[in-house]
Amino acid sequence: MVSKRLRTSAILSRVAISLAAVCCLASAQDIYDTIYNDIGSLPCVRLLNATGFVGCQSMGAASGVLYRADTLEDIKQFASDGGLGNQYTVVIPYWLLSSSNVDILKSSKRLAAILAVVNGTDPAHAVAARPAAIISPDTTCPNCEFGLYANTPKQYQWNPTGSGLLFEQFDFPIYALNTMDIRNTMSYASVMQAVNRNRDKGYRDYPLKSLQFHSFMWGAQDTGACLRKGWCTPVGGASVWSTPSTNISYTDEKPIVVITAAMDSRSLFHDLTLGVETSVAGMVTVLAVAEALSRSTIPLDTMSKHIVYTLFTGEAWGFSGSQRFVQDITSTPIQCEKPPTSGSGCAYPFYSDLEFQRLNPANIEAILEVGQIAGMGGAGGSPTLYAHVDNIQESASTALLNQIVQIGANGSTTVPPDPNAGNPVQAANSDGVKRGLPPSSSMSFLKSRGNIPTVVLTDFQKQMSALTNHDQDDSWNTPNTVNLIQQAASVISKTAWLQAQGVSDSAAMTPAQTEAIASIQVDAGLVQDLLECLSFNYSCPLVDRYLNVTASPTPPARLPHYSGTLYSQSQPFPIFAWSFLANMTSVKNTTSPTPRVTGCSSMPAIVQCGPKEYCVGDQCLVSLTRYHDAYGTGLAMNSNSEYYIKDASKPVWTESTWDPIGLRMFDVTSPGSQIAELMTGLALTLVSSGVVWYSRRFLKKTLKED
Amino acid sequence: MTLTTFFGCAFTAYGPSLAIFFGSIAPNAQLVILMVSSRAESGLNMVAMHPKSRFNRSGYAFAAGLGFGLMFGIISYITQLVDSLGPGVIMCESCKTVSLYFISGFTNRSWLRIAWVVITHYGASYLTILNSSPTINYGCAYQIIGNVALLIASTIIVFADMRQLHQKLS
């Protein structure tokens, strides 16, 4: 009877066990979610160059109890508080992230990691709390070691207040918090809730909220060593060049006018790199120039000079994009040893495209570059633009400089010049100081041939914006910025047009030319749209018209302007620039008698473009717009598709590879209670052993007679 | 959770079961087999040292019960224990300074008699709800006291049964 009962219960238990097993397996993720709160991660990562590395890394998984420090006093208090425990994650506002403050935090010997709040809703992190004096985290002369004046004894320092934070080495994780989207806002909110709770408990009353970071970087030593081990990838991406002259050739001996800007930027936290001041405004200007010039009633491809637009990627990394472009066009013709199995370009030496051989560097007759132009560097609404020229071969650029200043003074009909503001375009050396060119892509061209007339247009005369390569370059005065960009685009488009027509004096123009130049108007609405699209909203109607981005289940909004690593990341801005320029420089209405074929993207089964046509924004068009590989010219790819250092004196920036990185938040108990838990477990086991031993003896004795 | 807490919890959860296993099951190969599978009971009875002994059944039931208990304990908690190897803990709502894992270790021992088995099993399980109660302070302490009481009662019943059996036989 007993056995039957037991057997029934055995079967019942077995069913229960199977059910329990299924439940347990299903709930494993729930348990993880109950314990851990994964926080959106915006990491600082490790980058390597020819001589070493910069950025952040931690050997193991660093974890520390959240600690809040809002001021320098708080940081000092943290360092001096002897009553604190072992490891802490300190939450500080971004502007307190400086070498000296990091040293104070490290001196406490209990710093596990830093969370830097770039933007937050807490009053201590709000825009209003930002200090008036902003300090650029770049060096005092960004990229100058790769610039035109690298060998000049006393180079002018364009960024004198630069702290060089981007070039520091941190052996602990640093992550950012930024309320820039829903996910990151939630992360910020949960971290703040946790850190405030810890603070209310005096950081002593356990359980406390702790944060763990995974930030192990594989790349070590320098680029040479890590490339050999395969632990890093070149920093870079795709540059874009485009010309309305679809028939341009190396031997046509027609001069070339280059209009250029940079497309990428850098900052400590690559996911936050925006670079509106550093690159976006310049890129918008070039795109607006292309649009304005496309309206010319005299077709651009019939002019006496070619116009070539170039937008370079990798400029933040030692002018990698422009230097590679110049290096490639000056090594024409390319000896392709191994043609690609499919498509264009060359398999070895690797080139994704070879059309650049149609550009003859000897024909370049003028370079018009747009540098920092967003007016964010405390320009205070002053709409003045400064035209910089090289001071070594200054005479080569004098005529071009004068032309730009004159066109600026004449103003444009869309921007009535403010009589109080003086001339909207000034020669940067008008104060009598010859500083030369600020760090710019033009330097790459001038390094190969110094006598090309070159003008770089910026919003500063003596000093770069303090927001240069800063993570907090996320607020600007839109009307002011749009006005500056429009002004710059207007001056550059007219100068380029006059240059291309070969007209040095606007008074000597024919009636047709006068009419044509009047048709070149920069569209302020387009400038504003481009600025908005390329900074905060990649899914805007303008981009969507070209790339149908809203068809994605998660339409992108703010995208990082860090170039990324070569051939491994999508290049949203080069892709858009390519599409936009292809559209603007394509054979347009004036020369093409028939309307364009549309529907190649919306109805691909019915409408197919011709063999030499591209489908851009649902239209088939012919255009000479190409991508160009952009990565450090010190690097090269061997026949096994591996990168190596070819010339360590040139830029060789690489980014370390890493294990999946992230951070999670959880409760921790005090060390004391952990030991108590272990002791209880051990005691229970020992007591049980004793009871078992005693029971056995007792039973043996009692049941002995059996 | 740190390694210290992990071992604390592991010993708390499985220490007593392991003590019983090593103390009274492991020395007898038959009981080990039984512990893993009670279906072998009739076959094992034939090769037992005392095939006709009526005490075999109690011993076998004990081994089988421990087997189920341990198996259940392992299946229910090993996932959590593995999860807990990470640095985080779930805090016990009713005793805000203790981690929930640590409390759960106490809840799993029970054996004998269908009604008692059902009552004690459910009772022990429901008592653990006290752990996560946000309103009852020191709920985890009541839970431990309750469960220990159930354990003692069960033990007394087992011994009473054994004695009864023994008296019947003698």
Short mmCIF file of C-alpha atoms in Angstrom, two decimals, chain A residues 1-3 5-14 16-18 20-22 24-25 27-29 31-32 34-36 63 205-207 212 664 666-669 671 673-682 684-685 688-689 692 695-696 698-699 702-706, chain B residues 1-2 4-5 7-9 11-16 19-20 23-25 27 36-39 41-42 53 55 57 61 68 71-72 75-77 79-80 83-91 96-99 101-102 106 109 112-114 117 159 162-163 166 169-170:
data_model
loop_
_atom_site.label_atom_id
_atom_site.label_comp_id
_atom_site.label_asym_id
_atom_site.label_seq_id
_atom_site.Cartn_x
_atom_site.Cartn_y
_atom_site.Cartn_z
CA MET A 1 0.00 0.00 0.00
CA VAL A 2 2.73 2.40 1.01
CA SER A 3 4.71 1.57 -2.10
CA ARG A 5 1.22 5.57 -2.81
CA LEU A 6 4.83 6.37 -3.15
CA ARG A 7 4.81 5.36 -6.76
CA THR A 8 1.84 7.59 -7.49
CA SER A 9 3.58 10.45 -5.82
CA ALA A 10 6.70 9.62 -7.76
CA ILE A 11 4.87 9.96 -11.05
CA LEU A 12 3.24 13.18 -9.92
CA SER A 13 6.58 14.59 -8.85
CA ARG A 14 8.11 13.64 -12.13
CA ALA A 16 6.00 18.49 -11.72
CA ILE A 17 9.73 18.36 -12.29
CA SER A 18 9.35 18.38 -16.06
CA ALA A 20 9.35 23.15 -13.52
CA ALA A 21 12.22 22.49 -15.90
CA VAL A 22 10.33 24.04 -18.81
CA CYS A 24 12.95 27.53 -15.55
CA LEU A 25 14.35 27.45 -19.06
CA SER A 27 12.41 32.26 -17.35
CA ALA A 28 16.19 32.37 -17.59
CA GLN A 29 16.01 35.60 -19.64
CA ILE A 31 15.82 36.41 -14.34
CA TYR A 32 18.59 38.19 -16.23
CA THR A 34 15.24 41.18 -13.23
CA ILE A 35 18.82 41.39 -12.06
CA TYR A 36 20.32 43.47 -14.84
CA SER A 63 32.39 47.37 -12.26
CA ASP A 205 23.86 51.67 3.11
CA TYR A 206 23.80 48.54 0.95
CA PRO A 207 22.35 47.34 -1.37
CA GLN A 212 29.54 46.97 -15.01
CA ARG A 664 24.62 46.87 -17.27
CA PHE A 666 22.45 45.94 -10.93
CA ASP A 667 22.25 45.79 -7.14
CA VAL A 668 25.23 44.78 -5.06
CA THR A 669 25.28 43.71 -1.44
CA PRO A 671 31.10 42.65 1.39
CA SER A 673 26.75 40.33 4.04
CA GLN A 674 28.43 38.32 1.29
CA ILE A 675 30.74 36.72 3.84
CA ALA A 676 27.77 36.11 6.14
CA GLU A 677 26.04 34.30 3.28
CA LEU A 678 29.02 32.05 2.71
CA MET A 679 29.32 31.32 6.42
CA THR A 680 25.62 30.43 6.66
CA GLY A 681 25.96 28.05 3.73
CA LEU A 682 28.99 26.36 5.22
CA LEU A 684 24.20 24.63 7.21
CA THR A 685 26.21 22.02 5.32
CA SER A 688 23.40 18.73 8.08
CA SER A 689 26.40 16.43 7.92
CA VAL A 692 22.99 12.74 9.08
CA SER A 695 20.67 9.87 12.56
CA ARG A 696 22.46 6.98 10.96
CA PHE A 698 20.65 6.35 16.01
CA LEU A 699 18.81 4.29 13.39
CA THR A 702 17.36 1.34 17.22
CA LEU A 703 16.89 -1.10 14.38
CA LYS A 704 19.79 -3.31 15.34
CA GLU A 705 17.77 -6.42 16.10
CA ASP A 706 16.43 -6.56 12.56
CA MET B 1 26.78 38.38 -7.17
CA THR B 2 30.35 37.71 -6.24
CA THR B 4 31.61 34.51 -2.17
CA THR B 5 27.85 34.85 -2.45
CA PHE B 7 29.38 29.61 -2.89
CA GLY B 8 27.27 30.75 0.05
CA CYS B 9 24.10 30.19 -1.94
CA PHE B 11 26.16 25.49 -0.01
CA THR B 12 22.89 26.72 1.43
CA ALA B 13 20.83 25.25 -1.37
CA TYR B 14 22.59 21.94 -1.88
CA GLY B 15 24.75 21.45 1.23
CA PRO B 16 22.15 19.55 3.32
CA ALA B 19 25.36 15.80 3.30
CA ILE B 20 22.51 13.29 3.22
CA GLY B 23 26.25 10.31 4.53
CA SER B 24 23.60 7.73 3.78
CA ILE B 25 23.08 7.14 0.07
CA PRO B 27 27.85 4.11 0.67
CA VAL B 36 18.48 8.24 -9.81
CA SER B 37 15.58 6.00 -10.82
CA SER B 38 12.99 4.57 -8.42
CA ARG B 39 11.64 2.18 -11.08
CA GLU B 41 13.02 -0.86 -6.97
CA SER B 42 11.61 -4.36 -7.58
CA SER B 53 13.15 -6.91 4.84
CA PHE B 55 12.67 -1.79 6.02
CA ARG B 57 10.94 0.04 1.34
CA ALA B 61 11.55 5.65 -0.39
CA PHE B 68 13.49 13.79 -6.54
CA MET B 71 16.70 16.74 -8.92
CA PHE B 72 13.95 19.29 -8.42
CA ILE B 75 16.48 21.88 -12.04
CA SER B 76 14.75 24.76 -10.29
CA TYR B 77 17.75 26.60 -9.04
CA THR B 79 19.75 28.12 -13.86
CA GLN B 80 19.35 30.93 -11.39
CA ASP B 83 22.79 33.39 -13.86
CA SER B 84 23.86 34.59 -10.48
CA LEU B 85 27.53 34.08 -11.27
CA GLY B 86 27.37 37.61 -12.70
CA PRO B 87 27.95 40.56 -10.40
CA GLY B 88 24.27 41.48 -9.79
CA VAL B 89 21.77 40.21 -7.22
CA ILE B 90 17.99 40.32 -6.84
CA MET B 91 17.26 41.92 -3.53
CA LYS B 96 16.00 44.63 2.06
CA THR B 97 19.55 43.74 2.86
CA VAL B 98 19.50 40.08 1.81
CA SER B 99 19.71 38.73 -1.68
CA TYR B 101 18.97 33.76 -4.02
CA PHE B 102 20.24 33.25 -0.56
CA PHE B 106 16.10 27.12 2.33
CA ARG B 109 13.32 19.59 1.61
CA LEU B 112 6.57 11.25 2.84
CA ARG B 113 2.88 10.78 2.98
CA ILE B 114 0.76 12.00 0.14
CA VAL B 117 3.68 15.77 1.06
CA PHE B 159 10.70 8.85 12.67
CA MET B 162 9.77 4.16 11.32
CA ARG B 163 9.12 3.48 14.95
CA HIS B 166 9.63 -1.26 13.85
CA LEU B 169 7.71 -6.05 13.22
CA SER B 170 9.07 -6.79 16.62
#
